PDB file of C-alpha atoms and ligand atoms in Angstrom:
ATOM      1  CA  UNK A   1       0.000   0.000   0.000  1.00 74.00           C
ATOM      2  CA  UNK A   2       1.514   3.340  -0.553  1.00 79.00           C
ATOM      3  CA  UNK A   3       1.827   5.889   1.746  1.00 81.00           C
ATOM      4  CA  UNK A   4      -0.767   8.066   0.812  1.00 84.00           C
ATOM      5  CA  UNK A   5      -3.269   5.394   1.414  1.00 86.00           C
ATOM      6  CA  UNK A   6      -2.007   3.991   4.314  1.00 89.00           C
ATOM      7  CA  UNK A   7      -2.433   7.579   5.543  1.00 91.00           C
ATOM      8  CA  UNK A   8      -5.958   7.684   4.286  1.00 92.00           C
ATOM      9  CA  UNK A   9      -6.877   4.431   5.494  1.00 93.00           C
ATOM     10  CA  UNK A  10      -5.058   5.329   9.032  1.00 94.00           C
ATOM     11  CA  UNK A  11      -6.700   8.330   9.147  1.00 95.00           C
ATOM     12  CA  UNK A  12     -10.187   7.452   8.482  1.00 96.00           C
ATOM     13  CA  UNK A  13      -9.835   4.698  11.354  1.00 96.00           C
ATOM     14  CA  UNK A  14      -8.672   7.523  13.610  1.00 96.00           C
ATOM     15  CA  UNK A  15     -11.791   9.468  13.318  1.00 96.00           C
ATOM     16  CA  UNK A  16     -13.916   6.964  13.740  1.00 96.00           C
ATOM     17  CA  UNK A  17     -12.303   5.777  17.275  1.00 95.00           C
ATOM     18  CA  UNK A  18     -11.998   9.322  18.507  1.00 95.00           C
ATOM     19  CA  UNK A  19     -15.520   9.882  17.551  1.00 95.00           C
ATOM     20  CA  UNK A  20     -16.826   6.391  19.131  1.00 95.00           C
ATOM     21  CA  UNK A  21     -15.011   7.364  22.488  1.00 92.00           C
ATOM     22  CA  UNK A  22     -16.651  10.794  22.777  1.00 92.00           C
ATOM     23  CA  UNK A  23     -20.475   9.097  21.537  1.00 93.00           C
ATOM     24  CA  UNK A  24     -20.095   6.567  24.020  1.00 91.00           C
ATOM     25  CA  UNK A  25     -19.283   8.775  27.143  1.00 87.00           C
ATOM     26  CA  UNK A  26     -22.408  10.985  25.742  1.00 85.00           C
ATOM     27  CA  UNK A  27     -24.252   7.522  26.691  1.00 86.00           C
ATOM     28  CA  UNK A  28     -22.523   5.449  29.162  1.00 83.00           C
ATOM     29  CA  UNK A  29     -20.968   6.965  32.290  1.00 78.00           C
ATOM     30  CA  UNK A  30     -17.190   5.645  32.044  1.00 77.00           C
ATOM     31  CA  UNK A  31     -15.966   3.889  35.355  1.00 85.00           C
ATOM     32  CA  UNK A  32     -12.732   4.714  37.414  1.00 89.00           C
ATOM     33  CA  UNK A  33     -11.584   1.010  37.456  1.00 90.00           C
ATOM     34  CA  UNK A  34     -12.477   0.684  33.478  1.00 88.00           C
ATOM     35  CA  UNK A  35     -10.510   3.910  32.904  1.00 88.00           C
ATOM     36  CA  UNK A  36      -7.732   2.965  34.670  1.00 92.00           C
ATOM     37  CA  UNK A  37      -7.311  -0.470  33.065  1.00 92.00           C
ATOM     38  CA  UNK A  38      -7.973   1.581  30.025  1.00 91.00           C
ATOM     39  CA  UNK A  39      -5.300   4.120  30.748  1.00 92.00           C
ATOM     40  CA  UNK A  40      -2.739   1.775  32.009  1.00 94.00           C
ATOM     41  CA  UNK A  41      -3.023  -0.450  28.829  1.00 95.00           C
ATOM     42  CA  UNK A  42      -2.718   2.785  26.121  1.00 94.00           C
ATOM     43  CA  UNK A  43       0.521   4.046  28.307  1.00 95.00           C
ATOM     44  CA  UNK A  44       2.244   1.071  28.690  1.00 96.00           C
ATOM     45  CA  UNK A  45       1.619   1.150  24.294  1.00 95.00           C
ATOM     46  CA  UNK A  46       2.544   4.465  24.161  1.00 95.00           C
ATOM     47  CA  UNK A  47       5.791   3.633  26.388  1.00 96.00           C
ATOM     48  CA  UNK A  48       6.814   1.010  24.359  1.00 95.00           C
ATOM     49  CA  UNK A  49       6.115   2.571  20.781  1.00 94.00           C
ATOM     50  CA  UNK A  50       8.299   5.554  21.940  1.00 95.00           C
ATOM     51  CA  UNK A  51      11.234   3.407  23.160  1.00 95.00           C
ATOM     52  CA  UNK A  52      10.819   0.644  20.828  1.00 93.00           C
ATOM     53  CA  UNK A  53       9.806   2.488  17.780  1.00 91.00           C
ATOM     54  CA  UNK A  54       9.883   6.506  17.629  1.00 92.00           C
ATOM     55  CA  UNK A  55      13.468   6.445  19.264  1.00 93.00           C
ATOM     56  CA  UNK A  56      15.549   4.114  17.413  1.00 90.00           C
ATOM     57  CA  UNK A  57      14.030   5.295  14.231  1.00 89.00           C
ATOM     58  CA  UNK A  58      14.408   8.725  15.023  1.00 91.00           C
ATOM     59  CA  UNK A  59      18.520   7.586  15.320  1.00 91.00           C
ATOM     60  CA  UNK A  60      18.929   5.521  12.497  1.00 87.00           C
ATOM     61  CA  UNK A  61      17.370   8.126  10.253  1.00 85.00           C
ATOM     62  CA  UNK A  62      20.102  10.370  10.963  1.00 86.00           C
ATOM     63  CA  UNK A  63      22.954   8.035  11.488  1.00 81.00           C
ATOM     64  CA  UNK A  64      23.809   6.869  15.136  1.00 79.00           C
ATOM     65  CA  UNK A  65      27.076   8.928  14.915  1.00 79.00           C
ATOM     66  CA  UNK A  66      25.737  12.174  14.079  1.00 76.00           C
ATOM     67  CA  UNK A  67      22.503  12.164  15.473  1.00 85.00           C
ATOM     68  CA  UNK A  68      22.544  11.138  19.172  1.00 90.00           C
ATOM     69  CA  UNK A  69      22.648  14.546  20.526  1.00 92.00           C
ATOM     70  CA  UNK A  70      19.888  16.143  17.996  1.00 92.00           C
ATOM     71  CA  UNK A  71      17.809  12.643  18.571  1.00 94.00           C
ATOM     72  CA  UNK A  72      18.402  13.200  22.478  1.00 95.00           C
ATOM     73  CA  UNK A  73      17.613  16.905  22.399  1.00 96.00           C
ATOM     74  CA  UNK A  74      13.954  16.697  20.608  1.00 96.00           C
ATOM     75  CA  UNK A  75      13.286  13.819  22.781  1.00 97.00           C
ATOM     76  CA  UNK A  76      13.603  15.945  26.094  1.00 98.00           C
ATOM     77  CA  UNK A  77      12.092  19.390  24.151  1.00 97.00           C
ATOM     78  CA  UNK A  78       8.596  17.292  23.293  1.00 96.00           C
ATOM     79  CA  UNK A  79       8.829  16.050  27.087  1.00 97.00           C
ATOM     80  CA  UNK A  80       9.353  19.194  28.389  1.00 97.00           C
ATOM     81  CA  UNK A  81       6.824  20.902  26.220  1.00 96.00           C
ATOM     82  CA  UNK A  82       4.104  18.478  27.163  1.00 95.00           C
ATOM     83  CA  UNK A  83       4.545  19.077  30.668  1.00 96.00           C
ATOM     84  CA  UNK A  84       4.512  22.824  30.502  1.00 95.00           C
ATOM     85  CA  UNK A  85       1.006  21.903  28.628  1.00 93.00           C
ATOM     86  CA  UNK A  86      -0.437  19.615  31.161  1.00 92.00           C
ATOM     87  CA  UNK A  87       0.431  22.336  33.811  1.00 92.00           C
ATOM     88  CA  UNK A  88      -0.475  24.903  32.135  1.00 90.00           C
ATOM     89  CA  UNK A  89      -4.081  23.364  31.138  1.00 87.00           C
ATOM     90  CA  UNK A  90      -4.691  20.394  32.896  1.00 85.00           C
ATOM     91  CA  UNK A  91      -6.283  18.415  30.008  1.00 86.00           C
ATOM     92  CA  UNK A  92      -5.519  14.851  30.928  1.00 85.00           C
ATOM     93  CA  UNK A  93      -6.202  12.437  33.272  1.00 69.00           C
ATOM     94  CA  UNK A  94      -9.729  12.597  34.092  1.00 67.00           C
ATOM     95  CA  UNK A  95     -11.313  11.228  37.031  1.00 70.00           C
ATOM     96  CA  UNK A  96     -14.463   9.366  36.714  1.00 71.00           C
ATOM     97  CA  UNK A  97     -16.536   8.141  39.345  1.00 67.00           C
ATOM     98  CA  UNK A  98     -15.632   6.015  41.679  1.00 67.00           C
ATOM     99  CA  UNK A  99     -17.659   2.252  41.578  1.00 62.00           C
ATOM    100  CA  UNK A 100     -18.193   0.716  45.246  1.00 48.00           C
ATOM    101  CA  UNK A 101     -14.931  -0.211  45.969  1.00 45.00           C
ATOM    102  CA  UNK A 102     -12.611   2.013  48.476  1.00 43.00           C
ATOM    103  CA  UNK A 103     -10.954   3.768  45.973  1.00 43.00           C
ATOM    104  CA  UNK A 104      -9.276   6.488  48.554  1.00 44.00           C
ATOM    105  CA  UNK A 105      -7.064   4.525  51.030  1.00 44.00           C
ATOM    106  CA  UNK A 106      -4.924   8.073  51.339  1.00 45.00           C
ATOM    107  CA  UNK A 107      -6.266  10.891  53.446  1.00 42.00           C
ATOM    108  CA  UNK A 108      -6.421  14.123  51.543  1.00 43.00           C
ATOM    109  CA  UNK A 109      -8.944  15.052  48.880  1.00 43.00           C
ATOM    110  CA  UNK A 110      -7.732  15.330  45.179  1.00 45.00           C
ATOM    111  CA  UNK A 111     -11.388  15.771  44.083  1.00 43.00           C
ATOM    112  CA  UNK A 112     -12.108  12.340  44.300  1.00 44.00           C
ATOM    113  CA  UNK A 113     -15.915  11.717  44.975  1.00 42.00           C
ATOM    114  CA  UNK A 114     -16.011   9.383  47.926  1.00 41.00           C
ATOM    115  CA  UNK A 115     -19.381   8.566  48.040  1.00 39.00           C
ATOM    116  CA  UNK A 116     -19.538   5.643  46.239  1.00 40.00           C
ATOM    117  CA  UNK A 117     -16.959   4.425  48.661  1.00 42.00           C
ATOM    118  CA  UNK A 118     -19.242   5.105  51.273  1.00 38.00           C
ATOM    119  CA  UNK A 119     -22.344   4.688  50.816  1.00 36.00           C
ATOM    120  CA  UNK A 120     -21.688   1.760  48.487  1.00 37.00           C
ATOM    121  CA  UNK A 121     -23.457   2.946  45.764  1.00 36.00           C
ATOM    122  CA  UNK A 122     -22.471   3.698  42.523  1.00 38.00           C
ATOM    123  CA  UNK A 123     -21.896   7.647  41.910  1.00 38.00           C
ATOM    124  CA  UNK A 124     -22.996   7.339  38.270  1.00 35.00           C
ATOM    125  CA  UNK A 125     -23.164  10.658  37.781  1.00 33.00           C
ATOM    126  CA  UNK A 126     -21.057  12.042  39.625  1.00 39.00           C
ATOM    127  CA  UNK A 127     -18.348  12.937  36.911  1.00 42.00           C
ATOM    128  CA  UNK A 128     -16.010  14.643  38.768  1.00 45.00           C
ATOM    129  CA  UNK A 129     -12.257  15.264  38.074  1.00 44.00           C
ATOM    130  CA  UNK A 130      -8.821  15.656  39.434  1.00 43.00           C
ATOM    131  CA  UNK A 131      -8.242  18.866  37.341  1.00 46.00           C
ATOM    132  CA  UNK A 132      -6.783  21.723  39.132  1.00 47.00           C
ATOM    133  CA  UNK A 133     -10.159  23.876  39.964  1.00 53.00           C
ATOM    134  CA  UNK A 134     -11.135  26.432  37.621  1.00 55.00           C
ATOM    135  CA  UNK A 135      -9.837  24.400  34.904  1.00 63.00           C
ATOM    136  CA  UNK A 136     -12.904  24.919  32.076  1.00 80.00           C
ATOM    137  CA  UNK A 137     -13.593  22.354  29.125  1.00 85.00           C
ATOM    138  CA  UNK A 138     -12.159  25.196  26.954  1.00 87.00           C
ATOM    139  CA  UNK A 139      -8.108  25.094  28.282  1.00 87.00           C
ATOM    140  CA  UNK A 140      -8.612  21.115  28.135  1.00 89.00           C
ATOM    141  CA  UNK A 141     -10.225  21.035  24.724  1.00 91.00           C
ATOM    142  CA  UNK A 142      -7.076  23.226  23.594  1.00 92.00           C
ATOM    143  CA  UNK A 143      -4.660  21.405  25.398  1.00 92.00           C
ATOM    144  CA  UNK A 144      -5.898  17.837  23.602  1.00 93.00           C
ATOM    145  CA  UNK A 145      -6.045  19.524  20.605  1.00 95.00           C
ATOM    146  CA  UNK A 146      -2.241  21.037  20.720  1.00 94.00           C
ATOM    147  CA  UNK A 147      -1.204  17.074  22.097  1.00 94.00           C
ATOM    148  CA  UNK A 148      -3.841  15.405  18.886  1.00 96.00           C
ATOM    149  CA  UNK A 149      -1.742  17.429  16.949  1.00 96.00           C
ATOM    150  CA  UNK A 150       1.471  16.226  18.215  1.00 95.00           C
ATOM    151  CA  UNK A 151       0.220  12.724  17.506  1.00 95.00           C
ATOM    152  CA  UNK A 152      -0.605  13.409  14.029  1.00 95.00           C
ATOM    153  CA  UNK A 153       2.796  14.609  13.135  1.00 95.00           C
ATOM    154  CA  UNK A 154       4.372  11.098  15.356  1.00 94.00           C
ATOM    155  CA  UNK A 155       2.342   9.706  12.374  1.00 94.00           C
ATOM    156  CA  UNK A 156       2.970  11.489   9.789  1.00 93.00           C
ATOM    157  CA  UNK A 157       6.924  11.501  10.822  1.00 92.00           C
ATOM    158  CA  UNK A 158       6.291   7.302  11.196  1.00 90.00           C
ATOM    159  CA  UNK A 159       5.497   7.020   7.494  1.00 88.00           C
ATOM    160  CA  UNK A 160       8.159   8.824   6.332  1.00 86.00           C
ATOM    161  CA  UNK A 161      10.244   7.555   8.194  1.00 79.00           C
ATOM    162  CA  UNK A 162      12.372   4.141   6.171  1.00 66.00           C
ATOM    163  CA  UNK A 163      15.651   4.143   7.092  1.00 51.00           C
ATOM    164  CA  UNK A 164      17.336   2.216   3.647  1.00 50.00           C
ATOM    165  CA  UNK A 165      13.632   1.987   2.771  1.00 52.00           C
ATOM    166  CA  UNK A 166      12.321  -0.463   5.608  1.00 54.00           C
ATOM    167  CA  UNK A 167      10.140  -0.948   8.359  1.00 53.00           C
ATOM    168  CA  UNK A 168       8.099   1.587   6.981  1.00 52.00           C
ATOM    169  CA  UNK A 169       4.513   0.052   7.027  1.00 57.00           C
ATOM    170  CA  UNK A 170       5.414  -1.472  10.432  1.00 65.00           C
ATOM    171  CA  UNK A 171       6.988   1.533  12.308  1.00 66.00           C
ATOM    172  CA  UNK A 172       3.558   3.487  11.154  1.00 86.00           C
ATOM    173  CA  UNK A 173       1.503   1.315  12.125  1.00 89.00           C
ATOM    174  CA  UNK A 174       3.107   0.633  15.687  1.00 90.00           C
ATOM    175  CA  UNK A 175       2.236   4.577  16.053  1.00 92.00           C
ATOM    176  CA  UNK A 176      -1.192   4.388  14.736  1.00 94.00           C
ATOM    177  CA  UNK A 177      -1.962   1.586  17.104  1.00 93.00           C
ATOM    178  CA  UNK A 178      -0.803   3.317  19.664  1.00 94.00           C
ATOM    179  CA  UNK A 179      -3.225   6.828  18.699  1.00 95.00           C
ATOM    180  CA  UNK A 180      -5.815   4.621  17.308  1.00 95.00           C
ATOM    181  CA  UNK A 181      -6.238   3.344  20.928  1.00 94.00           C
ATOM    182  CA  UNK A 182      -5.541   6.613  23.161  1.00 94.00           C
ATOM    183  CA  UNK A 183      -7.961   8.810  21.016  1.00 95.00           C
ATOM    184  CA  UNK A 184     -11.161   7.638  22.352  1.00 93.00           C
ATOM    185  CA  UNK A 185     -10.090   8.378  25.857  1.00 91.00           C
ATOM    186  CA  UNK A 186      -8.825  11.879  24.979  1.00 93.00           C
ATOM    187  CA  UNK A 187     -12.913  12.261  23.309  1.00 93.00           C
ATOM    188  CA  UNK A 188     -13.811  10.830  26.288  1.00 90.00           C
ATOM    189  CA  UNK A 189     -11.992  13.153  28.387  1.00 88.00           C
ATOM    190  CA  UNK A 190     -13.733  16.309  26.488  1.00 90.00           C
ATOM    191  CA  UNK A 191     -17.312  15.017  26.703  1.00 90.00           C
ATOM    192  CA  UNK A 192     -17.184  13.978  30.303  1.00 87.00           C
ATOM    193  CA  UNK A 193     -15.833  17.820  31.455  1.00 88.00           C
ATOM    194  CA  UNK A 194     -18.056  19.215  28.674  1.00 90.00           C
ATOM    195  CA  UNK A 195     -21.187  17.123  30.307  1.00 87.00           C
ATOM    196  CA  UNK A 196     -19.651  17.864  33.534  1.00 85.00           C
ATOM    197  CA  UNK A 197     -19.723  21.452  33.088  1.00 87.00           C
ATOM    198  CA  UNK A 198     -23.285  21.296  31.554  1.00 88.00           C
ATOM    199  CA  UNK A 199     -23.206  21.849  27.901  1.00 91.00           C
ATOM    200  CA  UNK A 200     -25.729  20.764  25.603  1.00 93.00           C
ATOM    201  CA  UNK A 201     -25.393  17.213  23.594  1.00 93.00           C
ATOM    202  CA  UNK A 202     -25.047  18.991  20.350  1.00 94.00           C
ATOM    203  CA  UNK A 203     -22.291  21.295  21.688  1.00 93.00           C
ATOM    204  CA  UNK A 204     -20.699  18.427  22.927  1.00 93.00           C
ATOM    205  CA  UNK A 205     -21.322  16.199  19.855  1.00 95.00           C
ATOM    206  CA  UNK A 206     -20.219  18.973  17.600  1.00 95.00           C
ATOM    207  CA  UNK A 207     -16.632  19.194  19.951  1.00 95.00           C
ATOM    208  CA  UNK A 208     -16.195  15.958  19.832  1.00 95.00           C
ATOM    209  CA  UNK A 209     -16.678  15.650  15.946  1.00 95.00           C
ATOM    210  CA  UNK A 210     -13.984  18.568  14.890  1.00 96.00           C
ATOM    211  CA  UNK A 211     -11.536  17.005  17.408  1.00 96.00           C
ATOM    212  CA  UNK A 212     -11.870  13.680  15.765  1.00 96.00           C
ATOM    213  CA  UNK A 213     -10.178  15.174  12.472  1.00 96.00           C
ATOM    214  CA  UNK A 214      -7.024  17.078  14.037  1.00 97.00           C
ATOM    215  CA  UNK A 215      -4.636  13.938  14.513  1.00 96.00           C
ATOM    216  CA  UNK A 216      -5.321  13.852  10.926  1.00 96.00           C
ATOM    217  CA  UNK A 217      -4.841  16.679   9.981  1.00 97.00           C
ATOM    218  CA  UNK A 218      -1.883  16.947  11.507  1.00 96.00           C
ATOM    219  CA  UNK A 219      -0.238  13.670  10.271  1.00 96.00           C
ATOM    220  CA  UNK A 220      -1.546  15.318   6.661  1.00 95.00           C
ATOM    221  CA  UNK A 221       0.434  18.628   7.270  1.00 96.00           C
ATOM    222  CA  UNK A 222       3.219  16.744   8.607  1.00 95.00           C
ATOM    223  CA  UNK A 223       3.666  14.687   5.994  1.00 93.00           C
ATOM    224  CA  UNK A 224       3.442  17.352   3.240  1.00 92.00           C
ATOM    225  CA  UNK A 225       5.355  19.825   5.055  1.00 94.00           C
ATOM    226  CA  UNK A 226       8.088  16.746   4.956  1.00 91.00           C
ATOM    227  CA  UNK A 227       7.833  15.373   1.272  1.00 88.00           C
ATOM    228  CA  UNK A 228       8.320  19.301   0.227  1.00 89.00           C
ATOM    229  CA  UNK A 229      11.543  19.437   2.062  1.00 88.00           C
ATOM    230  CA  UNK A 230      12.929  16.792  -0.045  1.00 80.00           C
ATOM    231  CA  UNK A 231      16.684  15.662   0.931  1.00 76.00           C
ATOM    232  CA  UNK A 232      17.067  18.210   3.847  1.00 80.00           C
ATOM    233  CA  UNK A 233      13.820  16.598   5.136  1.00 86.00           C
ATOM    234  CA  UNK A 234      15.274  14.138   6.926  1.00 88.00           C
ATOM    235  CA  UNK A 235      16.229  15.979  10.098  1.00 90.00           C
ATOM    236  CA  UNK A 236      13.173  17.687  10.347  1.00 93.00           C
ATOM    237  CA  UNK A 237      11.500  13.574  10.383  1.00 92.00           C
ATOM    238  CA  UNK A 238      13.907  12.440  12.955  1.00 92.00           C
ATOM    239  CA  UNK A 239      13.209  15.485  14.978  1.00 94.00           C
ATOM    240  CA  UNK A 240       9.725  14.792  14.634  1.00 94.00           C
ATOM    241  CA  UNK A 241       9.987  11.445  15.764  1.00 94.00           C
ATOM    242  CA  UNK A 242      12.166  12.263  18.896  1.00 95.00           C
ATOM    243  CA  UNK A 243      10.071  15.226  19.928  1.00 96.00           C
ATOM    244  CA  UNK A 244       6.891  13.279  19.927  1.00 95.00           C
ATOM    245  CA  UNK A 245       8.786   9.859  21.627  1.00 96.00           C
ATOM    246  CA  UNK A 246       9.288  12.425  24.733  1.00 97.00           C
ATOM    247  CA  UNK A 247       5.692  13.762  24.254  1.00 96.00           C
ATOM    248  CA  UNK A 248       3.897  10.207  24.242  1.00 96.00           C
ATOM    249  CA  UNK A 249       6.449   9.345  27.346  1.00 97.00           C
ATOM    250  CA  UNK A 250       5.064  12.510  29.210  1.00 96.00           C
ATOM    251  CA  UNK A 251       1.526  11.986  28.151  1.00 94.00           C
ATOM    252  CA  UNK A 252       1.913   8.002  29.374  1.00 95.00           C
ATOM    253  CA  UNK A 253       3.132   8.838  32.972  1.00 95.00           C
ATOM    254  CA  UNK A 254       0.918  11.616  33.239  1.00 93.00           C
ATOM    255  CA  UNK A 255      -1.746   9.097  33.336  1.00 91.00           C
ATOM    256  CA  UNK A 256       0.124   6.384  35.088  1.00 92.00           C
ATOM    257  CA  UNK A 257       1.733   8.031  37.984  1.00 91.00           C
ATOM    258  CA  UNK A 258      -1.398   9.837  39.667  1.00 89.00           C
ATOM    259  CA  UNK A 259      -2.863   6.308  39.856  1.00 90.00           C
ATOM    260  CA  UNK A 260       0.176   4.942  41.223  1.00 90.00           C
ATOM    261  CA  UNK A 261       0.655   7.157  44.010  1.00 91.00           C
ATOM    262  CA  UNK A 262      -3.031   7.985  45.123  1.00 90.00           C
ATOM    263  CA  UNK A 263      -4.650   4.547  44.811  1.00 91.00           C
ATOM    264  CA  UNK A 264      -3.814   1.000  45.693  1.00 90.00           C
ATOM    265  CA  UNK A 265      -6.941  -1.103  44.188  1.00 91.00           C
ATOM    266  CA  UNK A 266      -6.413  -3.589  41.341  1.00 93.00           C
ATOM    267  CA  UNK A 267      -2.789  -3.269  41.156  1.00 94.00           C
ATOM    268  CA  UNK A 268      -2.027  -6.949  40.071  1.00 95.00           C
ATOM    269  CA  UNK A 269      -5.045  -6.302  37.065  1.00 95.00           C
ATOM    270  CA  UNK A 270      -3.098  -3.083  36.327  1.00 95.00           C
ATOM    271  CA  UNK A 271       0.561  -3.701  36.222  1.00 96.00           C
ATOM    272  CA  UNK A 272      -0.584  -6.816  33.978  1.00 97.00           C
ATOM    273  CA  UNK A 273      -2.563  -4.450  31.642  1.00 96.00           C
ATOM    274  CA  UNK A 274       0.359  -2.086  31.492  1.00 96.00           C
ATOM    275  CA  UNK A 275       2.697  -4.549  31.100  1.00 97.00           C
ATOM    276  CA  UNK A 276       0.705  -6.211  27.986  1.00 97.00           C
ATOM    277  CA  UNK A 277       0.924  -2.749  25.991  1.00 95.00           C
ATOM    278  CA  UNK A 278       4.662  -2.537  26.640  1.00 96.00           C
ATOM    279  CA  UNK A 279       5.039  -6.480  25.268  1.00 96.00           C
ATOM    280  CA  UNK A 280       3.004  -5.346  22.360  1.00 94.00           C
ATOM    281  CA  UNK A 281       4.710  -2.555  21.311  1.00 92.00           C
ATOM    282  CA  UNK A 282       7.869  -4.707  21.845  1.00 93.00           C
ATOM    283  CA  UNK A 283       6.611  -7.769  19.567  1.00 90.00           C
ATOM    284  CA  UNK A 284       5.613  -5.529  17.181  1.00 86.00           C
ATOM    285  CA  UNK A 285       9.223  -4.204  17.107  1.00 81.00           C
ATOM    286  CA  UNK A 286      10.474  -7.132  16.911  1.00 78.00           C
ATOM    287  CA  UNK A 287       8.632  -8.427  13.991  1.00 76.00           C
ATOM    288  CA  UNK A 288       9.633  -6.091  11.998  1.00 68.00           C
ATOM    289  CA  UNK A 289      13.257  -6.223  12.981  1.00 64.00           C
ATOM    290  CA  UNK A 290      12.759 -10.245  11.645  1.00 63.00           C
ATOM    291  CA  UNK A 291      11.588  -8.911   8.514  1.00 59.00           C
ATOM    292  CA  UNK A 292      14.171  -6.312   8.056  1.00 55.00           C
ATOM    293  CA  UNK A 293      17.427  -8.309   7.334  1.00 44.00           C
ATOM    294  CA  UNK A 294      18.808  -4.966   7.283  1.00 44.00           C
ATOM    295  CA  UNK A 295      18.843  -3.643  10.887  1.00 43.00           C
ATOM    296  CA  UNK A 296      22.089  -4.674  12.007  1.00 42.00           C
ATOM    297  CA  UNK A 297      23.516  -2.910   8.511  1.00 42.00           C
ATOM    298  CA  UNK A 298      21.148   0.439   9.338  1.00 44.00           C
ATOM    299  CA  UNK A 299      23.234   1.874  11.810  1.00 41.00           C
ATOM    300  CA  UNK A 300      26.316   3.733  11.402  1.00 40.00           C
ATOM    301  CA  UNK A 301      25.167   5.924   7.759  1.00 34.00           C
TER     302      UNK A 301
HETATM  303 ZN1   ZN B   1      -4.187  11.936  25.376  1.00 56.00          ZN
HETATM  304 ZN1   ZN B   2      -7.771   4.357  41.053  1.00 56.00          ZN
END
């Protein structure tokens, strides 16, 4: 398949989960636990795409001699311009309600709703969140927006990217797996606060339908922006791939590490979950590597 369709084909799929996470948080209240196992299988993907994937790519493309530093230096700019994001405007890691189980064992308040933990019944609709107060569904939407983005470029940057003209399919569709399965919780993320905060359904419905198309659009950009640059594009790709490997490590542990340190239930179901995305990405890294005869030849340009 060639790239353009792939993209197509990638893309199309990517609207359609983003748009069937937001629809079915319109519907169904999400749970904590279901989020979590969610969450904690998309990050440990995400983890493992960026180390396994984004990273060495990112290196061979520009030659394991020359490129460490530049590789190294994009890597820690994405992470460090994610988290300015996250603090700036708060827009991930959700909270949804709690189910009857003691979700709380610690003593302060994050913003947790604990009455489902005691009273034993379900706070259905109690969509509450561990956003900094204040925080509207406006700076979130914007923040998920500026991250989608990021994502779509990781793609876009993914199918460019063939060192000595392999691994291509494989490397872009590691990252699209990887998006393809995050998206719906970022939609979900919008339409909770958005309910949350008491929009109307076709407000949120029309949100939740534009945001579907900007990881997209921005692997579409990306990739034309790219091809245009011809010969000299080729840092600009690497740079791309090691700037958004340090933005999908940020954007993992942001929604691993609050869960780690606040709550203690389901940690066996968890870890397992988390460590099934990593093995994923790993096998999927792997596969290729089998099919490439190539690698060992791919470093030193
Ligand atoms: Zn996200
Ligand atoms: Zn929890």
């Amino acid at each position: 398949m060639s790239p353009m369709m792939l993209l197509a084909v990638y893309g199309a799929a990517l609207v359609v989960s983003s748009v069937a996470g937001g629809a079915l948080t319109q519907r169904v209240a999400m749970t904590h636990t279901r989020a979590q196992l969610a969450m904690s299988l998309v990050s440990g993907l995400m983890l493992g795409i960026a180390f396994f994937h984004l990273l060495p790519h990112a290196v061979l493309t520009l030659g394991i001699h020359h490129g460490l530093t530049t590789v190294m230096s994009w890597t820690m700019g994405g992470l460090i311009v994610m988290l300015l994001l996250l603090r700036i405007l708060h827009f991930h890691q959700p909270d949804y309600p709690a189910e009857a189980i003691a979700v709380c064992e610690h003593g302060h308040d994050h913003g947790h709703k604990h009455g489902a933990a005691e009273t034993g019944v379900p706070a259905a609709r109690e969509v509450t969140s561990v956003m900094a107060p204040g925080v509207s569904w406006r700076g979130v939407l914007i923040g998920l927006t500026f991250h989608t983005f990021i994502d779509g470029v990781a793609l876009g940057a993914a199918l460019l990217s063939a060192p000595h003209g392999h691994q291509q399919q494989l490397l872009g569709f590691g990252v699209f797996l990887a998006i393809l399965l995050h998206k719906p919780l970022d939609a979900m993320s919008i339409v909770a606060l958005m309910k949350a905060s008491g929009t109307t359904a076709s407000s949120q419905t029309r949100a939740n339908l534009l945001f579907a198309f900007v990881c997209p659009l921005g692997a579409l950009l990306f990739y034309f922006y790219a091809m245009g640059l011809g010969g000299s594009g080729e840092l600009v790709i690497a740079s791309a791939l090691a700037f958004s490997a340090g933005a999908f490590v940020c954007i993992a542990l942001s929604d691993l590490l609050p869960e780690v340190q606040f709550h203690s239930h389901d940690r066996v179901k968890l870890t397992a979950v988390f460590l099934l995305g990593i093995a994923l990405a790993f096998m999927m890294a792997n596969t290729a590597a089998k099919h490439s005869h190539a690698i060992a030849s791919l470093s030193p340009v």
